[in-house]
Amino acid sequence: MMALPHRLTLTQYLIQQRRRFPGASGNFNALMLDVALACKSIARTVAFGELAQASSAAANELGGAINVQGEAQKPLDVISNEVFTTFNDWSGQCAGLASEEMDDPYQIPAGNKRGKYLLVFDPLDGSSNIDVNVSVGSIFSVLRAPDEVVASGRDVTEADFLQPGSRQVAAGYALYGPTTMLVLTVGSGVVGFTLDPNLGEFMLTHPNIQVPTQTHEFAINASNSRFWEAPIKRYVDECLAGKTGPRGKDFNMRWIASMVAEAHRILMRGGVFMYPRDTKDPSKPGRLRLLYEANPIGFIIEQAGGRASTGRQPVLGVTPSSLHQRIGLVFGSKCEVERIERYHAEPAKSEQVSPLFAERSLFRD
Ligand code: F6P
């Protein structure tokens, strides 16, 4: 009889990790299990699609669809936000939460224990894909609450969350695709779990995820090309030129418009993702959000040996200025991201002065 492969469950994996830190209280593991439970719940809701009468299209059309009990149904991103807050405000691990769906930080309700972590999340990223049955996901980032917040147990403020991504304790995402997966980093590599629908357990299926270094795939919303800055134009033009251009090889392009799915593809088979700063709307320095999109994905990608950048600096080095700050983001296979950074650092071709006319040239005294 063929032996089944022994796979760790998420709980077993977390216990194994905790053994490496004998002083650890177990609070972090409890938080991860709460987050995983929220993701399992969202996976179930998403899987019912139109049957749940909660698609965002239906809700928008009807100003909130009505379910069989005659109650108003909410769009899935709102439901997912409630799932995240409900599963994470009770067990005493968090000092406060913040989400794409809430303008201000969420306070742990009076009467519930408060803990030492800050949980920041995008409960349903890529939600415009829900109505077309394309993969979506949840993204989360864990920070430590400032000592003084933990000691006083006071309400959290926006300022408590404004920590650079390099201070993340953990980050992850759940991908609701053909299978539901949970991908996680606690700062020592990246691991991936697949939800076993029979057991309702996340099983460790990808024990050491590494972004492949070589790639011939890039992802960008090309409809924005007229708004791109010169370094991005140059990079994409060179990819499009393929074998006949300076890269000397053909590239393939992908755009799912669901960053979690895009990040997952890059973790599995390499590539580069760009949602760079552009000139489309000068009031928006990029499309994606720093705290709950760019930072967690950046942390995962870097832990998997890739690179994440604004194009000008490592994204994890940026000190946030507001909870919902947007930023330009480029991530994926290290050499490609470094090349894009190099293009940003080099003076634009038009600004380059021919060596003959430069400072110490033949034509200067
Ligand atoms: O809000 C983020 C998001 O949905 C990402 O998941 C995705 O990469 C991006 O927006 C898609 O943007 P666009 O609609 O411009 O292609």
Short mmCIF file of C-alpha atoms and ligand atoms in Angstrom, two decimals:
data_model
loop_
_atom_site.label_atom_id
_atom_site.label_comp_id
_atom_site.label_asym_id
_atom_site.label_seq_id
_atom_site.Cartn_x
_atom_site.Cartn_y
_atom_site.Cartn_z
CA MET A 1 0.00 0.00 0.00
CA MET A 2 1.31 3.44 -0.88
CA ALA A 3 2.09 5.48 2.26
CA LEU A 4 0.51 8.91 2.41
CA PRO A 5 3.05 11.75 2.71
CA HIS A 6 3.23 13.04 6.26
CA ARG A 7 2.24 16.67 6.19
CA LEU A 8 2.22 19.05 9.12
CA THR A 9 -0.96 20.97 9.80
CA LEU A 10 -0.68 24.74 10.33
CA THR A 11 -1.06 24.17 14.08
CA GLN A 12 1.74 21.58 14.11
CA TYR A 13 3.97 23.88 12.07
CA LEU A 14 3.40 26.72 14.51
CA ILE A 15 4.16 24.43 17.48
CA GLN A 16 7.35 23.32 15.74
CA GLN A 17 8.39 26.95 15.19
CA ARG A 18 7.60 27.87 18.78
CA ARG A 19 9.92 25.12 20.05
CA ARG A 20 12.78 27.11 18.52
CA PHE A 21 11.95 29.95 20.94
CA PRO A 22 11.48 28.39 24.39
CA GLY A 23 10.52 31.79 25.88
CA ALA A 24 7.65 32.34 23.45
CA SER A 25 4.28 32.68 25.15
CA GLY A 26 2.19 31.09 22.42
CA ASN A 27 0.29 34.34 21.84
CA PHE A 28 1.65 34.70 18.34
CA ASN A 29 0.58 31.18 17.45
CA ALA A 30 -2.89 31.87 18.78
CA LEU A 31 -3.06 35.00 16.62
CA MET A 32 -2.02 33.05 13.50
CA LEU A 33 -4.70 30.45 14.16
CA ASP A 34 -7.34 33.19 14.51
CA VAL A 35 -6.20 34.72 11.22
CA ALA A 36 -6.26 31.29 9.55
CA LEU A 37 -9.79 30.70 10.84
CA ALA A 38 -10.91 34.03 9.41
CA CYS A 39 -9.39 33.04 6.05
CA LYS A 40 -11.14 29.66 6.11
CA SER A 41 -14.42 31.38 6.81
CA ILE A 42 -13.91 33.86 3.95
CA ALA A 43 -12.89 30.99 1.62
CA ARG A 44 -16.22 29.27 2.38
CA THR A 45 -18.23 32.45 1.82
CA VAL A 46 -16.43 33.24 -1.43
CA ALA A 47 -16.93 29.65 -2.65
CA PHE A 48 -20.72 30.06 -2.51
CA GLY A 49 -20.52 32.96 -4.97
CA GLU A 50 -23.87 34.03 -6.33
CA LEU A 51 -25.57 31.35 -4.21
CA ALA A 52 -24.73 33.39 -1.14
CA GLN A 53 -26.55 36.33 -2.73
CA ALA A 54 -23.76 38.48 -1.52
CA SER A 55 -21.89 39.33 -4.67
CA SER A 56 -20.80 42.91 -4.75
CA ALA A 57 -22.62 43.42 -8.08
CA ALA A 58 -25.94 42.33 -6.61
CA ALA A 59 -25.37 44.36 -3.49
CA ASN A 60 -24.41 47.46 -5.43
CA GLU A 61 -27.34 47.15 -7.80
CA LEU A 62 -29.89 46.77 -5.09
CA GLY A 63 -28.14 49.00 -2.61
CA GLY A 64 -27.62 45.86 -0.53
CA ALA A 65 -29.39 42.67 -1.67
CA ILE A 66 -31.95 41.01 0.56
CA ASN A 67 -31.30 37.48 1.81
CA VAL A 68 -33.84 34.77 2.55
CA GLN A 69 -34.40 36.01 6.08
CA GLY A 70 -35.24 39.41 4.64
CA GLU A 71 -32.02 40.90 6.04
CA ALA A 72 -29.88 43.23 3.94
CA GLN A 73 -26.89 41.39 2.47
CA LYS A 74 -23.54 43.11 2.38
CA PRO A 75 -20.84 43.11 -0.28
CA LEU A 76 -18.24 40.40 0.22
CA ASP A 77 -15.45 42.79 1.09
CA VAL A 78 -17.55 44.20 3.94
CA ILE A 79 -18.46 40.70 5.12
CA SER A 80 -14.79 39.66 4.96
CA ASN A 81 -13.84 42.66 7.04
CA GLU A 82 -16.37 41.69 9.70
CA VAL A 83 -15.03 38.12 9.68
CA PHE A 84 -11.47 39.38 10.24
CA THR A 85 -12.44 41.72 13.07
CA THR A 86 -14.73 39.20 14.79
CA PHE A 87 -12.15 36.41 14.75
CA ASN A 88 -9.34 38.66 15.93
CA ASP A 89 -10.81 40.93 18.59
CA TRP A 90 -11.73 38.30 21.15
CA SER A 91 -8.79 36.12 22.14
CA GLY A 92 -6.55 38.81 23.57
CA GLN A 93 -3.60 38.79 21.14
CA CYS A 94 -4.16 42.19 19.51
CA ALA A 95 -3.86 45.72 20.85
CA GLY A 96 -5.77 46.98 17.82
CA LEU A 97 -6.58 46.29 14.19
CA ALA A 98 -6.52 48.29 10.97
CA SER A 99 -8.07 47.41 7.64
CA GLU A 100 -8.52 48.68 4.14
CA GLU A 101 -12.23 48.71 4.87
CA MET A 102 -12.09 51.02 7.91
CA ASP A 103 -11.01 54.66 7.86
CA ASP A 104 -9.71 54.57 11.43
CA PRO A 105 -8.03 51.91 13.56
CA TYR A 106 -10.42 49.37 15.07
CA GLN A 107 -10.44 49.24 18.86
CA ILE A 108 -10.64 45.97 20.74
CA PRO A 109 -14.10 46.12 22.37
CA ALA A 110 -14.27 47.04 26.04
CA GLY A 111 -14.33 43.90 28.13
CA ASN A 112 -12.10 41.93 25.74
CA LYS A 113 -8.48 41.37 26.67
CA ARG A 114 -5.90 43.42 24.75
CA GLY A 115 -2.58 41.98 23.58
CA LYS A 116 0.77 43.04 22.17
CA TYR A 117 0.23 42.78 18.40
CA LEU A 118 -1.22 45.07 15.77
CA LEU A 119 -2.96 43.27 12.93
CA VAL A 120 -3.30 45.12 9.64
CA PHE A 121 -5.20 43.57 6.74
CA ASP A 122 -6.89 43.84 3.40
CA PRO A 123 -9.72 41.36 3.99
CA LEU A 124 -10.59 40.82 0.31
CA ASP A 125 -7.99 42.04 -2.14
CA GLY A 126 -8.88 42.14 -5.84
CA SER A 127 -12.58 42.09 -4.95
CA SER A 128 -13.57 43.48 -8.37
CA ASN A 129 -12.74 39.95 -9.56
CA ILE A 130 -15.43 38.35 -7.42
CA ASP A 131 -18.20 38.89 -9.95
CA VAL A 132 -16.17 37.23 -12.69
CA ASN A 133 -15.11 34.24 -10.58
CA VAL A 134 -11.38 35.01 -10.70
CA SER A 135 -9.04 34.41 -7.75
CA VAL A 136 -9.05 36.88 -4.88
CA GLY A 137 -7.28 36.85 -1.53
CA SER A 138 -6.81 38.27 1.96
CA ILE A 139 -3.52 39.92 2.96
CA PHE A 140 -2.31 40.49 6.52
CA SER A 141 0.63 42.01 8.33
CA VAL A 142 1.56 41.68 12.01
CA LEU A 143 3.41 44.45 13.87
CA ARG A 144 4.27 44.81 17.55
CA ALA A 145 2.26 47.44 19.38
CA PRO A 146 4.46 50.11 21.00
CA ASP A 147 5.43 49.08 24.57
CA GLU A 148 3.54 52.00 26.04
CA VAL A 149 0.32 50.89 24.33
CA VAL A 150 0.69 47.38 25.73
CA ALA A 151 1.56 48.66 29.22
CA SER A 152 -1.31 51.15 29.39
CA GLY A 153 -3.88 49.15 27.45
CA ARG A 154 -5.00 52.44 25.88
CA ASP A 155 -6.89 52.70 22.59
CA VAL A 156 -4.64 52.52 19.54
CA THR A 157 -4.09 55.52 17.29
CA GLU A 158 -3.08 55.80 13.65
CA ALA A 159 0.48 56.73 14.73
CA ASP A 160 0.93 53.34 16.44
CA PHE A 161 0.63 51.63 13.05
CA LEU A 162 3.03 53.89 11.15
CA GLN A 163 6.00 51.51 11.34
CA PRO A 164 8.22 50.61 8.37
CA GLY A 165 7.64 47.19 6.82
CA SER A 166 11.03 46.02 8.08
CA ARG A 167 9.45 45.89 11.56
CA GLN A 168 6.81 43.33 10.56
CA VAL A 169 6.79 40.27 12.79
CA ALA A 170 4.90 38.20 10.27
CA ALA A 171 2.96 38.58 7.06
CA GLY A 172 0.87 36.37 4.87
CA TYR A 173 -1.94 35.98 2.47
CA ALA A 174 -4.73 33.56 1.73
CA LEU A 175 -5.47 32.90 -1.91
CA TYR A 176 -9.00 31.86 -2.79
CA GLY A 177 -8.38 30.16 -6.11
CA PRO A 178 -9.03 26.65 -7.41
CA THR A 179 -7.55 25.63 -4.05
CA THR A 180 -7.38 27.83 -0.98
CA MET A 181 -3.81 28.44 0.15
CA LEU A 182 -2.22 30.23 3.07
CA VAL A 183 1.28 31.59 2.51
CA LEU A 184 3.14 32.81 5.55
CA THR A 185 6.41 34.28 6.71
CA VAL A 186 7.46 34.76 10.30
CA GLY A 187 10.81 36.15 9.17
CA SER A 188 12.59 32.87 8.51
CA GLY A 189 11.63 31.93 4.96
CA VAL A 190 8.24 31.43 3.39
CA VAL A 191 5.94 28.45 3.76
CA GLY A 192 2.71 27.57 2.01
CA PHE A 193 -0.28 25.56 3.21
CA THR A 194 -3.10 24.13 1.12
CA LEU A 195 -6.55 23.89 2.65
CA ASP A 196 -7.69 20.28 2.81
CA PRO A 197 -11.42 20.69 2.19
CA ASN A 198 -12.19 17.33 3.82
CA LEU A 199 -10.45 18.15 7.10
CA GLY A 200 -10.85 21.92 7.02
CA GLU A 201 -7.15 22.12 7.90
CA PHE A 202 -4.32 24.01 6.28
CA MET A 203 -1.65 21.40 5.43
CA LEU A 204 2.00 22.29 4.84
CA THR A 205 2.52 21.64 1.12
CA HIS A 206 5.22 24.19 0.27
CA PRO A 207 7.87 24.08 3.04
CA ASN A 208 10.39 26.43 1.47
CA ILE A 209 9.11 28.82 -1.18
CA GLN A 210 11.81 30.60 -3.21
CA VAL A 211 11.19 33.10 -5.99
CA PRO A 212 12.99 31.71 -9.07
CA THR A 213 15.76 34.12 -10.03
CA GLN A 214 15.47 33.80 -13.79
CA THR A 215 12.28 34.88 -15.44
CA HIS A 216 10.74 35.91 -18.72
CA GLU A 217 7.39 37.08 -17.38
CA PHE A 218 6.23 40.53 -16.33
CA ALA A 219 2.92 41.88 -15.05
CA ILE A 220 1.67 45.42 -15.42
CA ASN A 221 -1.59 47.14 -16.29
CA ALA A 222 -0.50 48.29 -19.75
CA SER A 223 -3.55 50.53 -20.18
CA ASN A 224 -1.68 52.99 -17.96
CA SER A 225 1.38 53.10 -20.24
CA ARG A 226 0.93 56.71 -21.29
CA PHE A 227 1.20 57.72 -17.61
CA TRP A 228 4.35 55.70 -16.82
CA GLU A 229 7.59 57.34 -15.87
CA ALA A 230 10.61 56.89 -18.17
CA PRO A 231 12.33 54.03 -16.26
CA ILE A 232 9.20 51.84 -16.38
CA LYS A 233 8.62 52.67 -20.06
CA ARG A 234 12.19 51.67 -20.79
CA TYR A 235 11.93 48.40 -18.86
CA VAL A 236 8.67 47.37 -20.52
CA ASP A 237 9.84 48.45 -24.00
CA GLU A 238 12.93 46.29 -23.58
CA CYS A 239 10.80 43.31 -22.52
CA LEU A 240 8.49 43.85 -25.50
CA ALA A 241 11.43 44.06 -27.89
CA GLY A 242 12.16 40.46 -26.88
CA LYS A 243 14.87 38.55 -28.72
CA THR A 244 15.55 41.48 -31.03
CA GLY A 245 16.05 43.98 -28.17
CA PRO A 246 18.72 44.55 -25.51
CA ARG A 247 17.38 41.73 -23.32
CA GLY A 248 17.97 39.17 -26.06
CA LYS A 249 15.01 37.00 -25.04
CA ASP A 250 11.24 37.00 -25.44
CA PHE A 251 9.02 37.92 -22.50
CA ASN A 252 5.48 36.95 -21.67
CA MET A 253 2.96 39.29 -20.03
CA ARG A 254 0.28 38.53 -17.41
CA TRP A 255 -2.27 40.74 -15.64
CA ILE A 256 -4.88 39.20 -13.34
CA ALA A 257 -5.74 42.46 -11.53
CA SER A 258 -5.62 40.55 -8.24
CA MET A 259 -2.33 41.19 -6.51
CA VAL A 260 -2.46 38.11 -4.29
CA ALA A 261 -2.83 35.86 -7.33
CA GLU A 262 -0.07 37.78 -9.08
CA ALA A 263 2.27 37.47 -6.05
CA HIS A 264 1.52 33.77 -5.80
CA ARG A 265 2.37 33.17 -9.45
CA ILE A 266 5.65 35.01 -8.96
CA LEU A 267 6.48 32.95 -5.85
CA MET A 268 5.79 29.75 -7.78
CA ARG A 269 7.50 30.47 -11.09
CA GLY A 270 9.19 33.85 -10.95
CA GLY A 271 8.42 37.08 -12.72
CA VAL A 272 8.07 40.73 -11.91
CA PHE A 273 4.99 42.73 -10.89
CA MET A 274 4.77 46.48 -11.37
CA TYR A 275 2.18 48.93 -10.17
CA PRO A 276 4.54 51.88 -10.29
CA ARG A 277 4.04 55.48 -9.38
CA ASP A 278 2.67 57.22 -12.48
CA THR A 279 1.24 60.55 -13.58
CA LYS A 280 -2.38 59.42 -13.98
CA ASP A 281 -3.59 61.14 -10.84
CA PRO A 282 -0.93 63.39 -9.30
CA SER A 283 -2.72 63.23 -5.94
CA LYS A 284 -2.03 59.46 -5.77
CA PRO A 285 1.61 58.37 -5.48
CA GLY A 286 0.80 54.85 -6.73
CA ARG A 287 -2.27 52.64 -6.57
CA LEU A 288 -1.51 50.07 -3.91
CA ARG A 289 -1.63 50.63 -0.17
CA LEU A 290 1.60 50.54 1.77
CA LEU A 291 0.55 49.05 5.10
CA TYR A 292 -1.67 46.16 4.08
CA GLU A 293 -0.67 45.46 0.47
CA ALA A 294 2.89 46.52 -0.34
CA ASN A 295 4.49 45.76 3.05
CA PRO A 296 3.16 42.24 3.65
CA ILE A 297 3.69 41.16 0.04
CA GLY A 298 7.12 42.83 0.09
CA PHE A 299 8.11 40.97 3.28
CA ILE A 300 7.01 37.62 1.82
CA ILE A 301 8.79 38.21 -1.48
CA GLU A 302 12.04 39.26 0.24
CA GLN A 303 11.87 36.29 2.60
CA ALA A 304 11.56 34.09 -0.49
CA GLY A 305 14.75 35.55 -1.94
CA GLY A 306 13.06 38.08 -4.23
CA ARG A 307 13.04 41.86 -3.99
CA ALA A 308 10.34 44.49 -3.36
CA SER A 309 10.85 48.15 -4.13
CA THR A 310 9.16 51.42 -4.85
CA GLY A 311 11.50 51.61 -7.85
CA ARG A 312 13.62 54.05 -5.87
CA GLN A 313 14.12 52.32 -2.54
CA PRO A 314 13.29 49.03 -0.79
CA VAL A 315 9.61 49.21 0.08
CA LEU A 316 10.23 47.77 3.56
CA GLY A 317 12.39 50.81 4.38
CA VAL A 318 9.60 53.36 3.86
CA THR A 319 8.26 54.98 7.02
CA PRO A 320 4.50 55.31 6.49
CA SER A 321 2.91 58.72 6.84
CA SER A 322 -0.71 57.58 7.06
CA LEU A 323 -2.73 54.41 7.55
CA HIS A 324 -4.06 54.25 4.00
CA GLN A 325 -1.00 55.65 2.23
CA ARG A 326 -0.53 54.57 -1.39
CA ILE A 327 2.80 53.73 -2.95
CA GLY A 328 4.42 52.60 -6.20
CA LEU A 329 5.35 48.92 -6.00
CA VAL A 330 7.63 46.67 -7.99
CA PHE A 331 8.37 43.15 -6.77
CA GLY A 332 9.51 39.74 -7.90
CA SER A 333 12.66 38.08 -9.19
CA LYS A 334 15.61 39.90 -7.69
CA CYS A 335 17.60 40.67 -10.86
CA GLU A 336 14.59 42.17 -12.60
CA VAL A 337 13.68 44.41 -9.67
CA GLU A 338 17.31 45.49 -9.35
CA ARG A 339 17.34 46.32 -13.05
CA ILE A 340 14.21 48.49 -12.64
CA GLU A 341 15.84 50.24 -9.65
CA ARG A 342 18.93 50.81 -11.76
CA TYR A 343 16.83 52.40 -14.51
CA HIS A 344 15.31 54.72 -11.89
CA ALA A 345 18.75 55.67 -10.58
CA GLU A 346 20.22 56.35 -14.03
CA PRO A 347 19.57 59.76 -15.50
CA ALA A 348 16.89 59.66 -18.21
CA LYS A 349 18.39 59.10 -21.66
CA SER A 350 17.33 62.60 -22.78
CA GLU A 351 19.05 64.12 -19.75
CA GLN A 352 22.30 62.25 -20.42
CA VAL A 353 25.05 64.46 -21.76
CA SER A 354 27.26 63.07 -24.45
CA PRO A 355 30.75 62.31 -23.03
CA LEU A 356 32.22 64.69 -25.59
CA PHE A 357 30.43 67.62 -23.95
CA ALA A 358 30.65 66.47 -20.35
CA GLU A 359 32.55 68.15 -17.53
CA ARG A 360 36.04 66.86 -18.34
CA SER A 361 35.65 66.49 -22.08
CA LEU A 362 37.79 67.33 -25.03
CA PHE A 363 35.81 70.50 -25.59
CA ARG A 364 36.26 72.07 -22.15
CA ASP A 365 39.25 73.89 -20.88
O1 F6P B 1 -6.61 47.12 -4.72
C1 F6P B 1 -5.68 46.38 -5.25
C2 F6P B 1 -5.95 45.64 -6.55
O2 F6P B 1 -7.20 45.03 -6.64
C3 F6P B 1 -4.82 44.63 -6.69
O3 F6P B 1 -5.14 43.40 -6.17
C4 F6P B 1 -4.57 44.62 -8.16
O4 F6P B 1 -3.22 44.35 -8.44
C5 F6P B 1 -4.95 46.02 -8.59
O5 F6P B 1 -5.83 46.54 -7.63
C6 F6P B 1 -5.60 46.02 -9.95
O6 F6P B 1 -5.61 47.30 -10.46
P1 F6P B 1 -6.19 47.68 -11.93
O7 F6P B 1 -7.67 47.65 -11.79
O8 F6P B 1 -5.66 49.04 -12.20
O9 F6P B 1 -5.71 46.65 -12.89
#
